[in-house]
Tab-separated table of C-alpha atoms and ligand atoms in Angstrom:
chain	number	residue	atom	x	y	z
A	1	UNK	CA	22.745	-12.476	1.471
A	2	UNK	CA	23.570	-11.397	4.906
A	3	UNK	CA	24.292	-7.832	5.782
A	4	UNK	CA	21.664	-5.020	4.835
A	5	UNK	CA	23.045	-1.648	4.841
A	6	UNK	CA	20.894	1.328	5.970
A	7	UNK	CA	21.633	4.772	4.280
A	8	UNK	CA	20.119	7.712	5.676
A	9	UNK	CA	18.723	10.087	2.982
A	10	UNK	CA	18.593	13.253	4.934
A	11	UNK	CA	19.614	16.504	3.289
A	12	UNK	CA	23.527	16.325	2.458
A	13	UNK	CA	23.392	12.712	2.701
A	14	UNK	CA	20.794	12.083	-0.084
A	15	UNK	CA	22.830	12.491	-3.119
A	16	UNK	CA	24.872	9.332	-2.009
A	17	UNK	CA	22.035	7.439	-1.124
A	18	UNK	CA	20.017	8.096	-4.554
A	19	UNK	CA	23.308	7.459	-6.665
A	20	UNK	CA	23.694	3.957	-4.271
A	21	UNK	CA	20.305	2.657	-4.781
A	22	UNK	CA	20.121	3.536	-8.365
A	23	UNK	CA	23.367	1.865	-9.177
A	24	UNK	CA	22.199	-1.226	-7.416
A	25	UNK	CA	19.081	-1.183	-9.317
A	26	UNK	CA	21.169	-0.581	-12.582
A	27	UNK	CA	22.935	-3.644	-11.675
A	28	UNK	CA	19.665	-5.999	-11.434
A	29	UNK	CA	19.750	-5.582	-7.330
A	30	UNK	CA	16.556	-4.827	-5.346
A	31	UNK	CA	16.375	-1.932	-2.636
A	32	UNK	CA	13.746	-0.833	0.042
A	33	UNK	CA	13.064	2.981	-0.867
A	34	UNK	CA	10.573	5.532	0.838
A	35	UNK	CA	7.301	6.535	-1.081
A	36	UNK	CA	4.670	8.889	0.141
A	37	UNK	CA	2.377	5.601	1.036
A	38	UNK	CA	4.621	3.139	2.403
A	39	UNK	CA	8.230	1.719	1.988
A	40	UNK	CA	8.451	-0.114	-1.511
A	41	UNK	CA	10.910	-2.986	-2.141
A	42	UNK	CA	12.346	-1.526	-5.716
A	43	UNK	CA	13.670	-3.472	-8.815
A	44	UNK	CA	14.384	-2.348	-12.498
A	45	UNK	CA	10.946	-2.913	-13.806
A	46	UNK	CA	12.577	-4.015	-17.492
A	47	UNK	CA	14.758	-6.764	-15.544
A	48	UNK	CA	12.890	-9.796	-14.959
A	49	UNK	CA	15.779	-11.064	-13.300
A	50	UNK	CA	15.691	-8.367	-10.859
A	51	UNK	CA	11.634	-8.587	-10.367
A	52	UNK	CA	12.066	-12.166	-9.829
A	53	UNK	CA	14.278	-11.009	-6.287
A	54	UNK	CA	11.607	-8.579	-5.461
A	55	UNK	CA	9.120	-11.860	-5.227
A	56	UNK	CA	12.025	-14.008	-3.574
A	57	UNK	CA	12.827	-11.481	-0.700
A	58	UNK	CA	9.132	-10.829	0.235
A	59	UNK	CA	8.143	-14.570	-0.469
A	60	UNK	CA	5.391	-12.998	-2.519
A	61	UNK	CA	3.494	-15.540	-4.809
A	62	UNK	CA	4.004	-14.751	-8.628
A	63	UNK	CA	0.369	-14.470	-8.911
A	64	UNK	CA	0.426	-11.066	-7.179
A	65	UNK	CA	1.357	-8.160	-9.708
A	66	UNK	CA	3.641	-5.319	-8.970
A	67	UNK	CA	2.814	-1.483	-9.360
A	68	UNK	CA	5.232	-0.089	-11.981
A	69	UNK	CA	6.555	3.607	-10.662
A	70	UNK	CA	7.321	6.102	-13.390
A	71	UNK	CA	9.605	9.155	-12.971
A	72	UNK	CA	7.816	11.476	-15.361
A	73	UNK	CA	4.344	11.331	-17.115
A	74	UNK	CA	6.445	11.070	-20.477
A	75	UNK	CA	7.599	7.264	-19.497
A	76	UNK	CA	3.927	6.218	-19.108
A	77	UNK	CA	3.953	5.474	-23.106
A	78	UNK	CA	6.802	2.990	-22.186
A	79	UNK	CA	4.776	0.577	-19.892
A	80	UNK	CA	1.003	1.349	-20.919
A	81	UNK	CA	-0.570	1.512	-24.267
A	82	UNK	CA	-3.169	3.909	-23.152
A	83	UNK	CA	-6.419	3.509	-24.957
A	84	UNK	CA	-7.434	6.419	-27.141
A	85	UNK	CA	-11.120	6.386	-25.416
A	86	UNK	CA	-9.738	6.808	-22.178
A	87	UNK	CA	-6.655	8.997	-22.975
A	88	UNK	CA	-8.296	12.361	-21.908
A	89	UNK	CA	-9.476	11.156	-18.522
A	90	UNK	CA	-5.960	9.460	-17.835
A	91	UNK	CA	-4.039	12.665	-18.782
A	92	UNK	CA	-6.689	14.622	-16.298
A	93	UNK	CA	-6.262	12.291	-13.572
A	94	UNK	CA	-2.539	12.284	-14.176
A	95	UNK	CA	-2.448	16.286	-14.076
A	96	UNK	CA	-4.652	16.315	-10.889
A	97	UNK	CA	-3.160	13.028	-8.583
A	98	UNK	CA	0.634	12.731	-9.852
A	99	UNK	CA	2.910	12.347	-8.610
A	100	UNK	CA	0.731	10.916	-6.067
A	101	UNK	CA	-0.886	7.867	-4.387
A	102	UNK	CA	-3.046	7.139	-7.468
A	103	UNK	CA	-2.469	3.909	-9.397
A	104	UNK	CA	-4.013	3.300	-12.702
A	105	UNK	CA	-4.626	-0.249	-14.065
A	106	UNK	CA	-3.821	0.177	-17.906
A	107	UNK	CA	-3.073	-1.980	-20.832
A	108	UNK	CA	0.646	-3.058	-20.771
A	109	UNK	CA	3.046	-2.502	-23.531
A	110	UNK	CA	5.503	-5.437	-24.395
A	111	UNK	CA	8.585	-4.138	-22.534
A	112	UNK	CA	7.156	-5.251	-19.293
A	113	UNK	CA	7.868	-8.679	-18.086
A	114	UNK	CA	4.884	-11.000	-17.456
A	115	UNK	CA	6.641	-11.667	-13.976
A	116	UNK	CA	5.722	-7.694	-13.376
A	117	UNK	CA	2.021	-8.224	-14.056
A	118	UNK	CA	1.402	-11.880	-12.932
A	119	UNK	CA	0.654	-12.327	-17.095
A	120	UNK	CA	-2.000	-9.943	-16.963
A	121	UNK	CA	-2.460	-7.483	-19.958
A	122	UNK	CA	-2.616	-4.924	-17.816
A	123	UNK	CA	-0.291	-3.064	-15.619
A	124	UNK	CA	-0.605	-0.955	-12.470
A	125	UNK	CA	1.144	2.434	-13.174
A	126	UNK	CA	1.858	5.389	-10.739
A	127	UNK	CA	4.245	8.177	-10.252
A	128	UNK	CA	5.597	8.443	-6.657
A	129	UNK	CA	5.490	11.806	-5.157
A	130	UNK	CA	8.466	11.220	-2.503
A	131	UNK	CA	11.634	13.135	-3.588
A	132	UNK	CA	14.002	10.520	-2.851
A	133	UNK	CA	12.003	8.175	-5.008
A	134	UNK	CA	11.559	10.204	-7.744
A	135	UNK	CA	15.348	11.340	-7.618
A	136	UNK	CA	16.171	7.359	-7.864
A	137	UNK	CA	13.933	6.737	-10.712
A	138	UNK	CA	15.383	9.678	-12.442
A	139	UNK	CA	19.010	8.264	-12.137
A	140	UNK	CA	18.243	4.848	-13.020
A	141	UNK	CA	16.378	6.221	-16.472
A	142	UNK	CA	13.889	2.990	-16.258
A	143	UNK	CA	10.387	2.539	-14.615
A	144	UNK	CA	10.674	0.975	-11.200
A	145	UNK	CA	8.807	-2.077	-9.836
A	146	UNK	CA	8.060	-1.850	-6.266
A	147	UNK	CA	5.502	-3.357	-4.249
A	148	UNK	CA	5.592	-2.938	-0.260
A	149	UNK	CA	8.806	-3.589	1.229
A	150	UNK	CA	7.292	-6.271	3.412
A	151	UNK	CA	7.347	-10.205	3.855
A	152	UNK	CA	3.956	-11.450	2.008
A	153	UNK	CA	0.754	-10.869	3.707
A	154	UNK	CA	2.581	-8.718	6.650
A	155	UNK	CA	1.988	-5.244	7.633
A	156	UNK	CA	3.239	-2.623	5.303
A	157	UNK	CA	6.344	-0.724	6.336
A	158	UNK	CA	6.103	3.135	7.093
A	159	UNK	CA	9.628	3.460	8.425
A	160	UNK	CA	12.886	1.956	7.597
A	161	UNK	CA	13.349	0.052	10.645
A	162	UNK	CA	9.915	-1.559	10.034
A	163	UNK	CA	11.454	-2.560	6.429
A	164	UNK	CA	14.636	-3.875	8.459
A	165	UNK	CA	12.299	-6.127	10.740
A	166	UNK	CA	10.489	-7.400	7.467
A	167	UNK	CA	13.525	-8.039	4.942
A	168	UNK	CA	16.549	-7.573	7.086
A	169	UNK	CA	19.422	-9.936	5.905
A	170	UNK	CA	17.450	-10.165	2.764
A	171	UNK	CA	18.279	-7.238	0.815
A	172	UNK	CA	21.571	-5.411	0.158
A	173	UNK	CA	20.126	-1.784	1.162
A	174	UNK	CA	17.501	0.296	2.875
A	175	UNK	CA	17.321	3.883	2.156
A	176	UNK	CA	15.976	5.318	4.981
A	177	UNK	CA	13.601	8.648	3.967
A	178	UNK	CA	12.001	8.896	7.452
A	179	UNK	CA	8.191	7.764	7.982
A	180	UNK	CA	5.835	7.951	4.990
A	181	UNK	CA	3.760	10.797	4.637
A	182	UNK	CA	0.445	9.216	3.780
A	183	UNK	CA	1.192	5.593	5.591
A	184	UNK	CA	-1.634	3.684	3.412
A	185	UNK	CA	-0.763	1.832	0.102
A	186	UNK	CA	-1.981	4.025	-2.968
A	187	UNK	CA	-5.546	3.654	-4.507
A	188	UNK	CA	-5.983	1.472	-7.511
A	189	UNK	CA	-8.355	2.278	-10.206
A	190	UNK	CA	-9.463	0.728	-13.484
A	191	UNK	CA	-11.355	2.961	-16.037
A	192	UNK	CA	-14.030	2.226	-18.543
A	193	UNK	CA	-15.194	4.300	-21.228
A	194	UNK	CA	-18.746	4.711	-21.422
A	195	UNK	CA	-20.485	6.234	-24.615
A	196	UNK	CA	-21.603	9.449	-24.430
A	197	UNK	CA	-21.035	9.816	-20.457
A	198	UNK	CA	-18.029	10.328	-18.274
A	199	UNK	CA	-16.073	7.205	-17.802
A	200	UNK	CA	-16.764	4.513	-15.098
A	201	UNK	CA	-13.846	4.729	-12.343
A	202	UNK	CA	-13.502	1.425	-10.544
A	203	UNK	CA	-11.606	1.503	-7.226
A	204	UNK	CA	-9.922	-1.845	-7.083
A	205	UNK	CA	-8.189	-0.908	-3.542
A	206	UNK	CA	-9.171	2.181	-1.462
A	207	UNK	CA	-6.210	4.219	-0.342
A	208	UNK	CA	-5.031	7.942	0.305
A	209	UNK	CA	-6.987	9.235	-3.050
A	210	UNK	CA	-10.690	8.881	-1.988
A	211	UNK	CA	-13.883	8.098	-3.872
A	212	UNK	CA	-15.168	11.833	-3.328
A	213	UNK	CA	-11.631	13.131	-4.746
A	214	UNK	CA	-12.203	11.023	-7.951
A	215	UNK	CA	-15.840	11.895	-8.342
A	216	UNK	CA	-14.958	15.015	-10.718
A	217	UNK	CA	-13.471	12.717	-13.051
A	218	UNK	CA	-16.443	9.813	-13.898
A	219	UNK	CA	-19.021	7.835	-12.122
A	220	UNK	CA	-16.669	6.078	-9.219
A	221	UNK	CA	-17.605	2.747	-7.845
A	222	UNK	CA	-15.802	0.988	-5.047
A	223	UNK	CA	-15.225	-2.375	-6.156
A	224	UNK	CA	-16.872	-5.304	-4.221
A	225	UNK	CA	-14.689	-7.184	-1.752
A	226	UNK	CA	-11.824	-9.130	-2.881
A	227	UNK	CA	-13.129	-12.803	-2.542
A	228	UNK	CA	-15.682	-11.596	-4.757
A	229	UNK	CA	-13.468	-11.078	-7.622
A	230	UNK	CA	-10.979	-14.546	-7.749
A	231	UNK	CA	-10.336	-13.147	-10.975
A	232	UNK	CA	-8.047	-10.482	-10.063
A	233	UNK	CA	-4.824	-11.491	-9.098
A	234	UNK	CA	-3.563	-9.952	-6.014
A	235	UNK	CA	-6.924	-8.886	-4.411
A	236	UNK	CA	-6.356	-11.484	-1.834
A	237	UNK	CA	-8.142	-11.500	1.207
A	238	UNK	CA	-5.574	-11.734	4.168
A	239	UNK	CA	-3.176	-8.886	3.845
A	240	UNK	CA	-1.597	-6.508	6.113
A	241	UNK	CA	-2.066	-8.673	8.770
A	242	UNK	CA	-0.305	-8.595	12.125
A	243	UNK	CA	0.879	-12.316	13.537
A	244	UNK	CA	-1.679	-11.649	16.470
A	245	UNK	CA	-4.991	-12.371	15.440
A	246	UNK	CA	-6.971	-9.172	15.122
A	247	UNK	CA	-10.540	-9.108	15.454
A	248	UNK	CA	-12.753	-6.464	14.393
A	249	UNK	CA	-16.418	-5.739	15.733
A	250	UNK	CA	-18.896	-3.356	14.413
A	251	UNK	CA	-20.351	-2.687	17.910
A	252	UNK	CA	-18.269	-3.121	20.985
A	253	UNK	CA	-21.040	-5.377	22.761
A	254	UNK	CA	-20.129	-8.041	19.736
A	255	UNK	CA	-16.711	-8.525	21.723
A	256	UNK	CA	-17.155	-11.617	23.927
A	257	UNK	CA	-13.490	-12.005	25.916
A	258	UNK	CA	-12.316	-15.362	26.553
A	259	UNK	CA	-11.213	-15.942	30.250
A	260	UNK	CA	-7.523	-15.552	30.847
A	261	UNK	CA	-6.610	-13.985	27.542
A	262	UNK	CA	-4.701	-10.939	27.173
A	263	UNK	CA	-6.412	-8.321	24.707
A	264	UNK	CA	-5.087	-4.978	23.253
A	265	UNK	CA	-7.538	-2.456	21.965
A	266	UNK	CA	-6.692	-0.515	18.711
A	267	UNK	CA	-9.000	2.500	19.153
A	268	UNK	CA	-9.714	5.481	16.829
A	269	UNK	CA	-9.276	8.115	19.110
A	270	UNK	CA	-9.874	6.974	22.634
A	271	UNK	CA	-13.318	8.425	22.941
A	272	UNK	CA	-15.156	6.534	25.603
A	273	UNK	CA	-18.375	7.618	23.848
A	274	UNK	CA	-17.561	4.927	20.992
A	275	UNK	CA	-18.383	2.017	23.914
A	276	UNK	CA	-14.938	0.021	23.245
A	277	UNK	CA	-12.481	1.837	26.007
A	278	UNK	CA	-14.862	0.768	28.508
A	279	UNK	CA	-15.999	-2.754	26.938
A	280	UNK	CA	-13.150	-4.312	28.600
A	281	UNK	CA	-9.975	-4.220	31.041
A	282	UNK	CA	-7.405	-3.994	28.070
A	283	UNK	CA	-3.473	-4.932	28.494
A	284	UNK	CA	-2.843	-1.676	26.466
A	285	UNK	CA	-4.913	0.529	24.213
A	286	UNK	CA	-3.639	2.570	21.140
A	287	UNK	CA	-5.152	5.380	19.599
A	288	UNK	CA	-4.844	5.993	15.763
A	289	UNK	CA	-5.747	9.885	16.304
A	290	UNK	CA	-5.436	10.632	19.947
A	291	UNK	CA	-8.418	13.309	20.841
A	292	UNK	CA	-8.793	15.187	17.488
A	293	UNK	CA	-10.074	11.969	15.463
A	294	UNK	CA	-8.571	13.011	12.227
A	295	UNK	CA	-8.655	10.244	9.531
A	296	UNK	CA	-5.265	11.486	7.960
A	297	UNK	CA	-3.450	11.132	11.268
A	298	UNK	CA	-4.999	7.676	11.765
A	299	UNK	CA	-4.020	6.547	8.361
A	300	UNK	CA	-0.317	7.551	8.763
A	301	UNK	CA	-0.297	5.869	12.093
A	302	UNK	CA	-2.143	2.804	11.363
A	303	UNK	CA	0.559	0.098	10.296
A	304	UNK	CA	2.923	1.871	12.921
A	305	UNK	CA	0.332	1.031	15.668
A	306	UNK	CA	-0.543	-2.261	14.270
A	307	UNK	CA	3.133	-3.210	14.487
A	308	UNK	CA	3.423	-1.939	18.157
A	309	UNK	CA	0.276	-3.841	19.192
A	310	UNK	CA	1.770	-7.129	17.511
A	311	UNK	CA	4.862	-6.894	19.321
A	312	UNK	CA	2.833	-6.281	23.045
A	313	UNK	CA	2.399	-10.277	23.723
A	314	UNK	CA	-1.183	-10.049	23.392
A	315	UNK	CA	-3.541	-13.088	22.496
A	316	UNK	CA	-5.806	-10.763	20.245
A	317	UNK	CA	-6.188	-7.203	18.959
A	318	UNK	CA	-9.575	-5.813	18.891
A	319	UNK	CA	-9.854	-2.877	16.335
A	320	UNK	CA	-12.355	-0.418	16.490
A	321	UNK	CA	-13.739	0.697	13.197
A	322	UNK	CA	-13.244	4.394	12.432
A	323	UNK	CA	-16.268	6.301	10.153
A	324	UNK	CA	-16.785	5.022	6.624
A	325	UNK	CA	-15.894	8.177	5.011
A	326	UNK	CA	-13.459	9.922	2.752
A	327	UNK	CA	-9.860	8.412	3.874
A	328	UNK	CA	-11.982	6.030	6.608
A	329	UNK	CA	-12.964	3.594	3.803
A	330	UNK	CA	-9.392	2.791	2.835
A	331	UNK	CA	-8.536	2.587	6.936
A	332	UNK	CA	-11.540	0.361	7.612
A	333	UNK	CA	-10.225	-1.700	4.291
A	334	UNK	CA	-7.027	-2.362	5.869
A	335	UNK	CA	-8.269	-3.250	9.277
A	336	UNK	CA	-10.808	-5.699	7.753
A	337	UNK	CA	-8.159	-7.249	5.442
A	338	UNK	CA	-5.637	-7.656	8.756
A	339	UNK	CA	-8.613	-9.562	10.669
A	340	UNK	CA	-9.161	-12.080	7.724
A	341	UNK	CA	-8.386	-15.392	8.415
A	342	UNK	CA	-4.856	-15.750	6.745
A	343	UNK	CA	-4.705	-17.941	3.888
A	344	UNK	CA	-2.951	-21.130	4.035
B	1	LIG	P1	1.504	-3.590	-3.516
B	1	LIG	O1	2.373	-3.085	-4.326
B	1	LIG	O2	2.175	-4.801	-2.486
B	1	LIG	O3	0.660	-2.728	-2.690
B	1	LIG	O4	0.974	-4.753	-4.496
B	1	LIG	C1	0.313	-4.158	-5.823
B	1	LIG	C2	-1.214	-4.613	-5.823
B	1	LIG	O5	-1.422	-3.987	-6.634
B	1	LIG	C3	-1.319	-6.286	-6.071
B	1	LIG	O6	-1.750	-6.849	-4.751
B	1	LIG	C4	-2.914	-6.074	-6.661
B	1	LIG	O7	-3.823	-5.758	-5.945
B	1	LIG	C5	-2.438	-4.367	-7.591
B	1	LIG	N1	-2.274	-4.498	-8.838
B	1	LIG	C6	-1.224	-4.879	-9.502
B	1	LIG	N2	-1.489	-4.911	-10.913
B	1	LIG	C7	-2.433	-5.280	-11.139
B	1	LIG	C8	-3.241	-5.308	-12.255
B	1	LIG	N3	-2.525	-5.302	-13.612
B	1	LIG	N4	-4.826	-5.290	-12.085
B	1	LIG	C9	-5.170	-5.114	-11.059
B	1	LIG	N5	-4.589	-5.061	-9.665
B	1	LIG	C10	-3.621	-4.935	-10.234
B	2	LIG	MG1	1.456	-4.787	-0.270
């Protein structure tokens, strides 16, 4: 593969872009597509050869399972065998959050190739709310397997140009749907029934749908960090990482600069009161939510800002944590994973 085409999906160009993408997917090709979370690298979920191309383009190890996207709630039964005891809560959650950034881990059907789930008996499913993505899925008429459209372990792309940097020359087409609305990967949950009680909802990956959002539907727990669960494929320690080392300090005093090194600051809101701004003579300071300190804005900008700091020629990026509430849990999770020592 040499040339990667980028097709705009703006207004009157959308129909052509959707048709082109669906045709390529139908023919067993991979296509980068926008979702409301991050850009995905899509393949026909029922075509194992096409799915293999996703792993190849991303250099993703085959023990890291993909998320399957359905175009309608009706399609759920094609990919998941929902156990009766959790069917009511699955229905309520889908009613409340689909289409949207919530992924459910459910027992898989035989139609889902083992490659998609890395051999697990479960499949991760969601329905994307992005209009372009939905139109492509509808036209294809089959579920779409789509992990984030970055090389393995790298920062997830939130724009078509970021996808081009990650996968240009490796895939035939990128559908440009503009910047992603949420900017963070979906929340992933598993559901366990409990006798005479609301079910247990385990958050396997924090994301745009927060613990607070889910509390109405069951007892919610945020699963322990990934290294504690080596049995769960895909829950890898190092992820979303820039090439430049990213350092995270709970307190600004913990940062001790090495002489002669160039440091940049990834600040939450650029507020000197947080103590980081004045902790060092930074080469560059990037703010996630300048001034107002809104977590939603910080989430949308996180990967964009990480990328721009990564390209700034620094020796290291120092990241200031955001408040550990609501969406902040997912943002801090990404920062922590970005700062983990890369796996060999
Ligand atoms: P990505 O699409 O790149 O955001 O990655 C999808 C992630 O979903 C994987 O890395 C896993 O962490 C998670 N995942 C996918 N399938 C399962 C599953 N069956 N059980 C638990 N986690 C899963
Ligand atoms: Mg990913």
